[in-house]
Amino acid sequence: MSLSENLGRFVGALWSPVVRVGAKIRHARLLHPEGITFRGEVKALDTHAALHPLAVNVPGPALVRLSTALWRGHREWPDVLGLAVRLRTTETVTEAPAEGDQDLLFATLRSIWTLGLAPLTTDTHDWRKNDYYAVSPFEVTGLGRVKLRLVSNRDETPGQDRVERIQTAVQAGRALFTLEARPLRGELAGQWWPLAELRLVEEVTLDPALLRFWPFRTGRGIQPVGFIHSSRIPTYRQSQKARAPH
């Protein structure tokens, strides 16, 4: 573990009591307490041959949770939106992960340095009018370190609020996101490359107290690295311990 990752775990441990108390008070996650869940499908796209070690491990069924970071009750106030993806090894729709599953967590936040601006640059009225970043990099065998993001197709969809809009888009088969990778080293560094298309297929109802995304669930070999990912280890554990069914 690198110095930055050790520092991340230390900082995360300092914040863990706050996260646990906050989750206990909210009876939900302290951040991203409220969301809407979908069954999804991930299909491969044509991409550069150098990205093959990553691209071959992405396609298949998925479970997707769209969420708000701060507010509950469908308030469309300034906020950061989240998009969590579980790459599944089975078509079964359940809260419980299976062996070989991979969790990838994205938000309308380019980096930790833009955290203060993200609520002002996020379109909270439509999940599909934003791009979602994994913030911290991943290590992929045969490729090295990469960053990941999801880019929306951003077309107009009718609806009274963001929930109606995403539901309408799903029913019309237009709830699409492109998964892209940006290698941090080598000939492809500095440019985003398409890997796969994520399509939301149908809305599903799951127990939010049992559905627990974990950044270090790495069944597809996409390993989280860096300060931010490491800081999540103690905070996620405390949040999950404190979370009551709701």
CSV table of C-alpha atoms in Angstrom, one decimal:
chain,number,residue,atom,x,y,z
A,1,MET,CA,0.0,0.0,0.0
A,2,SER,CA,1.4,3.4,-1.0
A,3,LEU,CA,1.9,6.4,1.3
A,4,SER,CA,-1.1,8.2,-0.2
A,5,GLU,CA,-3.3,5.1,0.4
A,6,ASN,CA,-2.1,4.8,4.0
A,7,LEU,CA,-2.9,8.4,4.5
A,8,GLY,CA,-6.3,7.9,2.9
A,9,ARG,CA,-7.1,5.1,5.4
A,10,PHE,CA,-6.0,7.4,8.3
A,11,VAL,CA,-8.2,10.3,7.2
A,12,GLY,CA,-11.1,7.9,6.6
A,13,ALA,CA,-10.7,6.6,10.1
A,14,LEU,CA,-10.8,10.1,11.5
A,15,TRP,CA,-14.1,10.8,9.7
A,16,SER,CA,-15.6,7.4,10.5
A,17,PRO,CA,-17.3,8.4,13.8
A,18,VAL,CA,-19.0,11.3,12.1
A,19,VAL,CA,-20.2,9.1,9.2
A,20,ARG,CA,-21.5,6.5,11.6
A,21,VAL,CA,-23.4,9.0,13.7
A,22,GLY,CA,-24.8,10.7,10.6
A,23,ALA,CA,-26.0,7.4,9.1
A,24,LYS,CA,-27.6,6.4,12.4
A,25,ILE,CA,-29.5,9.7,12.6
A,26,ARG,CA,-30.6,9.5,8.9
A,27,HIS,CA,-31.5,5.8,9.1
A,28,ALA,CA,-29.7,5.6,5.8
A,29,ARG,CA,-26.4,6.4,4.1
A,30,LEU,CA,-25.0,9.7,5.3
A,31,LEU,CA,-24.3,10.5,1.7
A,32,HIS,CA,-26.5,9.3,-1.2
A,33,PRO,CA,-29.3,8.3,1.2
A,34,GLU,CA,-32.0,8.1,-1.4
A,35,GLY,CA,-32.0,6.5,-4.8
A,36,ILE,CA,-33.8,4.7,-7.6
A,37,THR,CA,-32.6,1.3,-8.8
A,38,PHE,CA,-32.6,-0.3,-12.3
A,39,ARG,CA,-31.6,-3.5,-14.0
A,40,GLY,CA,-29.1,-2.7,-16.7
A,41,GLU,CA,-27.1,-4.2,-19.5
A,42,VAL,CA,-23.5,-3.4,-20.5
A,43,LYS,CA,-22.4,-4.1,-24.1
A,44,ALA,CA,-18.9,-3.7,-25.5
A,45,LEU,CA,-18.0,-1.0,-28.0
A,46,ASP,CA,-15.2,-0.9,-30.5
A,47,THR,CA,-12.1,0.5,-28.8
A,48,HIS,CA,-8.3,0.7,-29.0
A,49,ALA,CA,-6.6,-2.7,-28.8
A,50,ALA,CA,-4.5,-1.5,-25.8
A,51,LEU,CA,-7.7,-1.3,-23.7
A,52,HIS,CA,-8.6,-4.9,-24.3
A,53,PRO,CA,-7.5,-6.1,-20.8
A,54,LEU,CA,-10.2,-3.8,-19.4
A,55,ALA,CA,-12.9,-3.9,-22.1
A,56,VAL,CA,-13.3,-7.7,-22.0
A,57,ASN,CA,-14.2,-7.7,-18.3
A,58,VAL,CA,-17.0,-5.1,-18.5
A,59,PRO,CA,-20.0,-6.5,-20.6
A,60,GLY,CA,-22.9,-8.3,-19.0
A,61,PRO,CA,-25.9,-7.7,-16.7
A,62,ALA,CA,-25.7,-4.8,-14.3
A,63,LEU,CA,-27.5,-3.3,-11.3
A,64,VAL,CA,-27.6,0.5,-11.3
A,65,ARG,CA,-28.5,2.9,-8.5
A,66,LEU,CA,-29.1,6.6,-9.2
A,67,SER,CA,-29.0,8.8,-6.1
A,68,THR,CA,-28.7,12.2,-4.6
A,69,ALA,CA,-25.8,12.9,-2.2
A,70,LEU,CA,-27.4,15.4,0.2
A,71,TRP,CA,-31.2,15.8,0.0
A,72,ARG,CA,-34.1,13.4,0.4
A,73,GLY,CA,-37.7,13.6,-0.6
A,74,HIS,CA,-36.9,14.2,-4.4
A,75,ARG,CA,-35.8,17.8,-3.7
A,76,GLU,CA,-34.0,19.1,-6.8
A,77,TRP,CA,-31.8,21.5,-4.9
A,78,PRO,CA,-28.1,22.0,-5.6
A,79,ASP,CA,-26.5,18.7,-5.0
A,80,VAL,CA,-24.1,16.0,-6.3
A,81,LEU,CA,-25.7,13.1,-8.1
A,82,GLY,CA,-24.4,9.6,-7.9
A,83,LEU,CA,-24.5,6.6,-10.2
A,84,ALA,CA,-23.4,3.2,-8.7
A,85,VAL,CA,-23.0,0.2,-11.0
A,86,ARG,CA,-22.7,-3.4,-10.0
A,87,LEU,CA,-21.4,-5.5,-12.9
A,88,ARG,CA,-23.2,-8.8,-12.3
A,89,THR,CA,-22.2,-12.4,-13.2
A,90,THR,CA,-25.9,-13.4,-13.2
A,91,GLU,CA,-29.2,-12.0,-14.5
A,92,THR,CA,-30.7,-12.4,-11.0
A,93,VAL,CA,-31.9,-9.1,-9.5
A,94,THR,CA,-31.1,-9.1,-5.8
A,95,GLU,CA,-29.5,-6.9,-3.2
A,96,ALA,CA,-26.8,-9.6,-2.5
A,97,PRO,CA,-23.6,-9.6,-4.5
A,98,ALA,CA,-22.4,-12.8,-6.2
A,99,GLU,CA,-18.9,-14.0,-6.6
A,100,GLY,CA,-17.3,-12.3,-9.5
A,101,ASP,CA,-19.4,-9.1,-9.2
A,102,GLN,CA,-17.7,-5.7,-9.4
A,103,ASP,CA,-18.9,-2.4,-7.9
A,104,LEU,CA,-18.0,0.9,-9.6
A,105,LEU,CA,-19.1,4.2,-8.0
A,106,PHE,CA,-19.5,7.4,-10.0
A,107,ALA,CA,-20.6,10.9,-9.2
A,108,THR,CA,-21.0,14.3,-10.9
A,109,LEU,CA,-17.6,15.2,-9.4
A,110,ARG,CA,-14.5,15.4,-11.6
A,111,SER,CA,-12.0,15.3,-8.7
A,112,ILE,CA,-11.8,16.0,-5.0
A,113,TRP,CA,-10.6,19.5,-5.8
A,114,THR,CA,-13.9,20.4,-7.5
A,115,LEU,CA,-16.1,19.1,-4.6
A,116,GLY,CA,-17.2,22.6,-3.6
A,117,LEU,CA,-18.3,23.5,-7.1
A,118,ALA,CA,-19.9,20.2,-8.0
A,119,PRO,CA,-23.4,21.1,-6.6
A,120,LEU,CA,-23.4,24.2,-8.7
A,121,THR,CA,-22.3,22.5,-11.9
A,122,THR,CA,-24.6,19.5,-11.5
A,123,ASP,CA,-28.0,19.5,-13.3
A,124,THR,CA,-30.1,18.1,-10.5
A,125,HIS,CA,-33.3,18.1,-12.6
A,126,ASP,CA,-32.2,15.3,-14.9
A,127,TRP,CA,-29.8,12.4,-14.2
A,128,ARG,CA,-29.1,12.2,-18.0
A,129,LYS,CA,-27.9,15.8,-18.3
A,130,ASN,CA,-24.7,15.0,-16.4
A,131,ASP,CA,-21.5,13.0,-16.7
A,132,TYR,CA,-20.3,10.8,-13.8
A,133,TYR,CA,-16.7,10.3,-12.7
A,134,ALA,CA,-15.1,7.6,-10.5
A,135,VAL,CA,-12.8,10.4,-9.1
A,136,SER,CA,-9.9,8.1,-8.1
A,137,PRO,CA,-8.1,5.8,-10.4
A,138,PHE,CA,-8.1,2.0,-10.8
A,139,GLU,CA,-5.3,-0.5,-11.6
A,140,VAL,CA,-5.9,-3.0,-14.4
A,141,THR,CA,-3.5,-5.9,-15.1
A,142,GLY,CA,-2.0,-5.5,-18.5
A,143,LEU,CA,-3.0,-1.8,-18.8
A,144,GLY,CA,-1.9,0.0,-15.6
A,145,ARG,CA,-3.7,2.8,-13.9
A,146,VAL,CA,-6.9,4.3,-15.6
A,147,LYS,CA,-9.6,6.7,-14.7
A,148,LEU,CA,-13.3,5.9,-15.5
A,149,ARG,CA,-16.3,7.9,-16.3
A,150,LEU,CA,-19.9,7.5,-17.6
A,151,VAL,CA,-21.1,9.9,-20.3
A,152,SER,CA,-24.8,10.4,-20.8
A,153,ASN,CA,-26.5,10.7,-24.2
A,154,ARG,CA,-28.1,13.9,-22.9
A,155,ASP,CA,-31.2,14.0,-25.1
A,156,GLU,CA,-34.4,15.7,-24.0
A,157,THR,CA,-37.0,13.6,-22.1
A,158,PRO,CA,-40.4,14.8,-20.9
A,159,GLY,CA,-41.3,14.6,-17.2
A,160,GLN,CA,-42.3,16.7,-14.2
A,161,ASP,CA,-39.1,15.9,-12.3
A,162,ARG,CA,-35.9,13.8,-12.7
A,163,VAL,CA,-37.6,10.6,-11.6
A,164,GLU,CA,-40.3,10.9,-14.2
A,165,ARG,CA,-37.6,11.8,-16.8
A,166,ILE,CA,-35.4,8.8,-16.1
A,167,GLN,CA,-38.5,6.5,-16.0
A,168,THR,CA,-39.6,7.8,-19.4
A,169,ALA,CA,-36.2,7.4,-20.9
A,170,VAL,CA,-35.9,3.8,-19.7
A,171,GLN,CA,-39.3,2.9,-21.1
A,172,ALA,CA,-38.3,4.4,-24.4
A,173,GLY,CA,-34.9,2.6,-24.5
A,174,ARG,CA,-33.0,5.9,-24.4
A,175,ALA,CA,-31.4,5.7,-20.9
A,176,LEU,CA,-27.9,5.2,-22.2
A,177,PHE,CA,-24.5,6.0,-20.8
A,178,THR,CA,-21.1,5.4,-22.4
A,179,LEU,CA,-18.4,4.0,-20.1
A,180,GLU,CA,-15.1,5.6,-21.0
A,181,ALA,CA,-11.5,5.0,-19.7
A,182,ARG,CA,-8.5,7.4,-19.6
A,183,PRO,CA,-5.2,5.7,-19.1
A,184,LEU,CA,-2.7,7.6,-16.9
A,185,ARG,CA,0.4,6.3,-18.7
A,186,GLY,CA,1.4,5.1,-22.1
A,187,GLU,CA,0.4,6.0,-25.7
A,188,LEU,CA,-3.3,6.4,-24.8
A,189,ALA,CA,-2.7,8.7,-21.8
A,190,GLY,CA,-4.6,12.0,-21.6
A,191,GLN,CA,-7.6,11.0,-23.7
A,192,TRP,CA,-10.9,9.4,-22.9
A,193,TRP,CA,-11.7,6.2,-24.9
A,194,PRO,CA,-15.1,4.4,-25.2
A,195,LEU,CA,-15.3,1.0,-23.7
A,196,ALA,CA,-18.9,0.0,-23.4
A,197,GLU,CA,-22.5,1.2,-23.4
A,198,LEU,CA,-24.6,0.9,-20.3
A,199,ARG,CA,-28.4,0.8,-20.9
A,200,LEU,CA,-31.0,1.0,-18.1
A,201,VAL,CA,-33.5,-1.7,-18.9
A,202,GLU,CA,-36.2,-1.6,-16.2
A,203,GLU,CA,-36.8,-0.1,-12.8
A,204,VAL,CA,-36.5,-2.6,-9.9
A,205,THR,CA,-37.5,-2.4,-6.3
A,206,LEU,CA,-34.9,-3.5,-3.8
A,207,ASP,CA,-34.4,-3.0,0.0
A,208,PRO,CA,-32.1,0.0,0.4
A,209,ALA,CA,-30.9,-1.3,3.8
A,210,LEU,CA,-29.7,-4.5,2.1
A,211,LEU,CA,-28.3,-3.1,-1.1
A,212,ARG,CA,-24.7,-2.2,-0.2
A,213,PHE,CA,-22.2,-1.1,-2.8
A,214,TRP,CA,-18.6,-1.6,-1.8
A,215,PRO,CA,-15.7,0.1,-3.7
A,216,PHE,CA,-13.4,-2.9,-3.1
A,217,ARG,CA,-15.8,-5.5,-4.6
A,218,THR,CA,-13.4,-6.3,-7.5
A,219,GLY,CA,-14.7,-9.5,-9.2
A,220,ARG,CA,-13.8,-8.2,-12.7
A,221,GLY,CA,-10.2,-7.4,-11.7
A,222,ILE,CA,-10.6,-3.6,-11.7
A,223,GLN,CA,-8.7,-2.6,-8.5
A,224,PRO,CA,-9.3,0.7,-6.8
A,225,VAL,CA,-6.2,2.6,-5.9
A,226,GLY,CA,-5.2,6.0,-4.4
A,227,PHE,CA,-6.1,8.3,-1.5
A,228,ILE,CA,-9.8,8.6,-2.1
A,229,HIS,CA,-10.6,5.0,-2.6
A,230,SER,CA,-8.6,4.1,0.5
A,231,SER,CA,-10.4,6.7,2.6
A,232,ARG,CA,-13.6,4.9,1.8
A,233,ILE,CA,-12.7,1.7,3.6
A,234,PRO,CA,-13.3,2.8,7.2
A,235,THR,CA,-16.1,5.2,6.4
A,236,TYR,CA,-18.1,2.7,4.3
A,237,ARG,CA,-17.7,0.1,7.0
A,238,GLN,CA,-19.0,2.4,9.7
A,239,SER,CA,-21.9,3.7,7.6
A,240,GLN,CA,-23.0,0.1,6.9
A,241,LYS,CA,-22.8,-0.9,10.6
A,242,ALA,CA,-24.9,2.1,11.6
A,243,ARG,CA,-27.5,1.7,8.9
A,244,ALA,CA,-30.9,0.7,10.1
A,245,PRO,CA,-33.6,-0.9,7.8
A,246,HIS,CA,-36.0,1.7,6.4
